[in-house]
Amino acid sequence: LGLDQDEETKRKRPGLLAAFLKYEKTAKDKIKPHLADISFENNGKNGDEFLLDNIPTDIKIERVDKISEGEFLIIYNYSIADFGNVERIGKGLGFNLPLQIIALRNYLEQLQKKETVAGAGIYLVRNYRNIKRGGYFAIKDLQASREDKVSEETPIFCGQRKFGFLPAANFEQELKAVVERVKHIKNLVQCGRFHLPICTVKDQTCANCHFARICRKEQLRLDKLYLQ
């Protein structure tokens, strides 16, 4: 009986879905869900095709929120691990968030929509205690660094101080730089030149290699093991 009483009086832990919906309702950010599940596939069969300098690129956008007042949009990628390292974008090692922004801008332009994609971030849903938004690559004008600073003008609450929230002009420059990097990588592949990325020596690893997605190193190693 004692055990039964303990179980009855023990505070129940909220489910992840309930905690997520509560966060959606109580979060300070002045944004609201707008679009979901947009896919750009290189075959164009199951989604819209996105070409960057005639390079077919697979991109999936899980969620797009709209600033409550205005035409700004923010892309969110769900994660159960962490916010990632947005500084990789500035180092020329990160592509996902900028390419999502470019692809969605292109898509909205085709639909003749006047909405502006002003950034992208991570929606962390690790457990019922750890649900929050962060890891932004976005226009700095939208950031509220403290909860009491959240307003219609600065609708996104985030204390992120390092690379991520940029002045509008710098933000656009970074997007252009990503496009140029992609073109440069394409040219290197066509020429058969696989140089290490331009970064510090300690970062020159397979994880940071521009050619990781097309590299046969790991596959060849596995083939050798299985064929012995």
Short mmCIF file of C-alpha atoms in Angstrom, two decimals:
data_model
loop_
_atom_site.label_atom_id
_atom_site.label_comp_id
_atom_site.label_asym_id
_atom_site.label_seq_id
_atom_site.Cartn_x
_atom_site.Cartn_y
_atom_site.Cartn_z
CA LEU A 1 0.00 0.00 0.00
CA GLY A 2 2.84 2.32 0.81
CA LEU A 3 4.22 1.94 -2.67
CA ASP A 4 0.78 2.58 -4.16
CA GLN A 5 0.43 5.77 -2.14
CA ASP A 6 3.86 6.93 -3.25
CA GLU A 7 2.88 6.37 -6.85
CA GLU A 8 -0.37 8.30 -6.40
CA THR A 9 1.27 11.25 -4.69
CA LYS A 10 4.30 11.30 -6.96
CA ARG A 11 4.15 14.17 -9.41
CA LYS A 12 3.69 12.83 -12.90
CA ARG A 13 6.20 13.82 -15.53
CA PRO A 14 4.53 15.58 -18.49
CA GLY A 15 4.67 13.90 -21.86
CA LEU A 16 6.89 15.32 -24.57
CA LEU A 17 3.96 16.31 -26.79
CA ALA A 18 2.21 18.08 -23.92
CA ALA A 19 5.40 19.92 -23.02
CA PHE A 20 5.95 20.89 -26.66
CA LEU A 21 2.42 22.25 -27.05
CA LYS A 22 2.81 24.18 -23.78
CA TYR A 23 6.02 25.75 -25.06
CA GLU A 24 4.28 26.66 -28.31
CA LYS A 25 1.64 28.47 -26.28
CA THR A 26 3.83 30.18 -23.67
CA ALA A 27 7.06 31.01 -25.54
CA LYS A 28 7.82 34.72 -25.61
CA ASP A 29 8.57 34.87 -29.35
CA LYS A 30 5.98 36.76 -31.38
CA ILE A 31 5.81 34.23 -34.19
CA LYS A 32 3.27 31.71 -35.40
CA PRO A 33 3.37 28.55 -37.58
CA HIS A 34 2.94 29.34 -41.26
CA LEU A 35 4.24 26.55 -43.55
CA ALA A 36 5.48 22.98 -43.12
CA ASP A 37 7.12 20.11 -45.03
CA ILE A 38 8.47 21.85 -48.11
CA SER A 39 10.77 19.65 -50.19
CA PHE A 40 13.09 20.52 -53.06
CA GLU A 41 14.30 17.36 -54.78
CA ASN A 42 16.70 16.97 -57.66
CA ASN A 43 14.30 14.75 -59.60
CA GLY A 44 11.36 17.10 -59.17
CA LYS A 45 8.95 14.17 -58.76
CA ASN A 46 7.93 14.47 -55.12
CA GLY A 47 8.62 18.15 -54.63
CA ASP A 48 9.77 21.34 -56.29
CA GLU A 49 13.19 21.36 -57.92
CA PHE A 50 15.85 23.77 -56.67
CA LEU A 51 18.83 24.53 -58.88
CA LEU A 52 21.80 26.54 -57.68
CA ASP A 53 24.02 27.44 -60.65
CA ASN A 54 22.41 24.46 -62.44
CA ILE A 55 23.31 22.22 -59.49
CA PRO A 56 20.25 20.16 -58.42
CA THR A 57 20.08 20.26 -54.64
CA ASP A 58 17.97 18.22 -52.21
CA ILE A 59 16.60 20.46 -49.46
CA LYS A 60 13.88 19.74 -46.92
CA ILE A 61 12.26 22.45 -44.81
CA GLU A 62 10.33 21.10 -41.85
CA ARG A 63 8.71 24.26 -40.58
CA VAL A 64 8.35 27.95 -41.40
CA ASP A 65 7.05 30.47 -38.89
CA LYS A 66 5.80 33.96 -39.62
CA ILE A 67 6.44 37.05 -37.54
CA SER A 68 3.10 37.94 -35.98
CA GLU A 69 3.17 41.46 -37.38
CA GLY A 70 4.86 41.79 -40.76
CA GLU A 71 6.00 39.73 -43.72
CA PHE A 72 9.16 38.15 -42.26
CA LEU A 73 9.52 34.36 -42.21
CA ILE A 74 11.84 32.17 -40.13
CA ILE A 75 12.73 28.57 -41.03
CA TYR A 76 13.05 25.98 -38.24
CA ASN A 77 14.76 22.60 -38.26
CA TYR A 78 13.74 20.22 -35.48
CA SER A 79 16.56 18.65 -33.48
CA ILE A 80 16.76 16.22 -30.55
CA ALA A 81 20.48 16.81 -29.98
CA ASP A 82 21.64 20.43 -29.93
CA PHE A 83 21.65 23.72 -31.80
CA GLY A 84 24.61 22.74 -33.94
CA ASN A 85 27.40 25.19 -34.68
CA VAL A 86 26.14 28.17 -36.65
CA GLU A 87 29.66 29.62 -36.71
CA ARG A 88 30.52 26.99 -39.33
CA ILE A 89 28.61 29.12 -41.85
CA GLY A 90 31.00 32.04 -41.43
CA LYS A 91 33.98 29.68 -41.70
CA GLY A 92 32.73 28.29 -44.99
CA LEU A 93 31.91 24.90 -43.46
CA GLY A 94 28.13 25.17 -42.97
CA PHE A 95 25.61 25.23 -45.81
CA ASN A 96 22.25 23.88 -44.65
CA LEU A 97 20.59 26.97 -43.14
CA PRO A 98 21.73 29.41 -45.87
CA LEU A 99 20.67 27.04 -48.66
CA GLN A 100 17.26 26.58 -47.03
CA ILE A 101 16.82 30.36 -46.96
CA ILE A 102 17.87 30.74 -50.60
CA ALA A 103 15.63 27.87 -51.74
CA LEU A 104 12.57 29.18 -49.89
CA ARG A 105 13.14 32.72 -51.21
CA ASN A 106 13.29 31.32 -54.73
CA TYR A 107 10.12 29.27 -54.13
CA LEU A 108 8.15 32.26 -52.79
CA GLU A 109 9.34 34.42 -55.67
CA GLN A 110 7.96 31.86 -58.12
CA LEU A 111 4.63 32.02 -56.29
CA GLN A 112 4.81 35.83 -56.42
CA LYS A 113 4.60 36.08 -52.63
CA LYS A 114 5.82 39.25 -50.94
CA GLU A 115 6.98 37.52 -47.77
CA THR A 116 10.67 37.84 -46.86
CA VAL A 117 12.69 34.91 -45.50
CA ALA A 118 14.76 36.62 -42.80
CA GLY A 119 16.58 33.66 -41.29
CA ALA A 120 16.64 30.08 -40.08
CA GLY A 121 17.23 28.33 -36.79
CA ILE A 122 16.96 25.15 -34.77
CA TYR A 123 13.91 24.04 -32.78
CA LEU A 124 15.36 21.84 -30.04
CA VAL A 125 12.98 19.18 -28.70
CA ARG A 126 15.23 16.99 -26.57
CA ASN A 127 12.91 16.12 -23.67
CA TYR A 128 10.07 17.70 -21.71
CA ARG A 129 12.52 19.90 -19.81
CA ASN A 130 14.57 20.99 -22.79
CA ILE A 131 12.44 22.56 -25.52
CA LYS A 132 13.56 25.86 -27.02
CA ARG A 133 14.53 27.69 -30.18
CA GLY A 134 18.05 28.82 -31.01
CA GLY A 135 21.06 28.31 -33.28
CA TYR A 136 19.92 31.19 -35.47
CA PHE A 137 21.34 32.47 -38.73
CA ALA A 138 19.12 35.52 -39.18
CA ILE A 139 18.77 39.28 -39.47
CA LYS A 140 19.83 40.94 -36.22
CA ASP A 141 16.97 43.47 -36.27
CA LEU A 142 14.59 40.65 -35.25
CA GLN A 143 16.52 39.65 -32.11
CA ALA A 144 15.46 40.47 -28.57
CA SER A 145 18.38 39.59 -26.28
CA ARG A 146 16.15 39.62 -23.15
CA GLU A 147 12.56 38.52 -22.56
CA ASP A 148 11.49 42.02 -21.58
CA LYS A 149 12.80 43.29 -24.93
CA VAL A 150 10.46 41.14 -27.02
CA SER A 151 8.18 43.36 -29.09
CA GLU A 152 6.61 43.61 -32.52
CA GLU A 153 9.89 45.16 -33.76
CA THR A 154 12.15 42.55 -32.09
CA PRO A 155 9.95 39.43 -32.00
CA ILE A 156 12.52 36.65 -31.45
CA PHE A 157 13.86 36.09 -27.94
CA CYS A 158 17.40 34.68 -28.04
CA GLY A 159 20.52 35.43 -26.03
CA GLN A 160 22.78 34.20 -28.84
CA ARG A 161 25.79 36.54 -28.97
CA LYS A 162 28.24 34.89 -31.36
CA PHE A 163 27.94 34.63 -35.13
CA GLY A 164 24.33 34.12 -36.15
CA PHE A 165 22.33 37.31 -35.85
CA LEU A 166 23.80 39.70 -38.41
CA PRO A 167 23.00 43.19 -39.70
CA ALA A 168 20.83 42.88 -42.82
CA ALA A 169 23.65 43.88 -45.21
CA ASN A 170 26.09 41.35 -43.67
CA PHE A 171 23.39 38.68 -43.72
CA GLU A 172 22.89 39.12 -47.45
CA GLN A 173 26.67 39.07 -48.01
CA GLU A 174 26.94 35.74 -46.18
CA LEU A 175 24.19 34.26 -48.36
CA LYS A 176 26.03 35.40 -51.49
CA ALA A 177 29.28 33.97 -50.10
CA VAL A 178 27.62 30.56 -49.61
CA VAL A 179 26.45 30.58 -53.22
CA GLU A 180 29.99 31.36 -54.39
CA ARG A 181 31.39 28.56 -52.22
CA VAL A 182 28.96 26.07 -53.73
CA LYS A 183 29.95 27.17 -57.24
CA HIS A 184 33.62 26.90 -56.30
CA ILE A 185 33.15 23.37 -54.96
CA LYS A 186 31.29 22.40 -58.15
CA ASN A 187 34.19 23.66 -60.25
CA LEU A 188 36.70 21.75 -58.13
CA VAL A 189 34.72 18.54 -58.50
CA GLN A 190 34.51 18.99 -62.27
CA CYS A 191 38.27 19.54 -62.40
CA GLY A 192 38.94 16.54 -60.15
CA ARG A 193 40.62 18.71 -57.52
CA PHE A 194 39.78 17.77 -53.94
CA HIS A 195 41.57 20.24 -51.72
CA LEU A 196 41.03 20.51 -47.97
CA PRO A 197 38.62 23.26 -46.90
CA ILE A 198 40.10 26.65 -46.10
CA CYS A 199 40.06 26.54 -42.31
CA THR A 200 42.38 25.97 -39.38
CA VAL A 201 44.45 22.78 -39.38
CA LYS A 202 42.52 21.31 -36.45
CA ASP A 203 39.28 21.69 -38.45
CA GLN A 204 40.67 19.98 -41.56
CA THR A 205 38.91 16.68 -40.96
CA CYS A 206 36.48 14.49 -42.89
CA ALA A 207 33.59 16.00 -40.91
CA ASN A 208 34.41 19.43 -42.36
CA CYS A 209 35.30 18.30 -45.86
CA HIS A 210 33.27 19.87 -48.68
CA PHE A 211 33.29 16.54 -50.51
CA ALA A 212 32.04 14.31 -47.67
CA ARG A 213 28.73 13.55 -49.41
CA ILE A 214 30.39 12.25 -52.56
CA CYS A 215 33.53 10.73 -51.03
CA ARG A 216 34.05 6.99 -51.51
CA LYS A 217 36.59 6.60 -48.70
CA GLU A 218 34.19 5.08 -46.17
CA GLN A 219 32.45 2.88 -48.73
CA LEU A 220 35.76 1.53 -50.03
CA ARG A 221 36.86 0.72 -46.48
CA LEU A 222 33.65 -1.24 -45.86
CA ASP A 223 33.93 -3.04 -49.19
CA LYS A 224 37.45 -4.13 -48.29
CA LEU A 225 36.29 -5.51 -44.95
CA TYR A 226 33.36 -7.46 -46.40
CA LEU A 227 35.22 -8.79 -49.41
CA GLN A 228 38.13 -10.25 -47.44
#
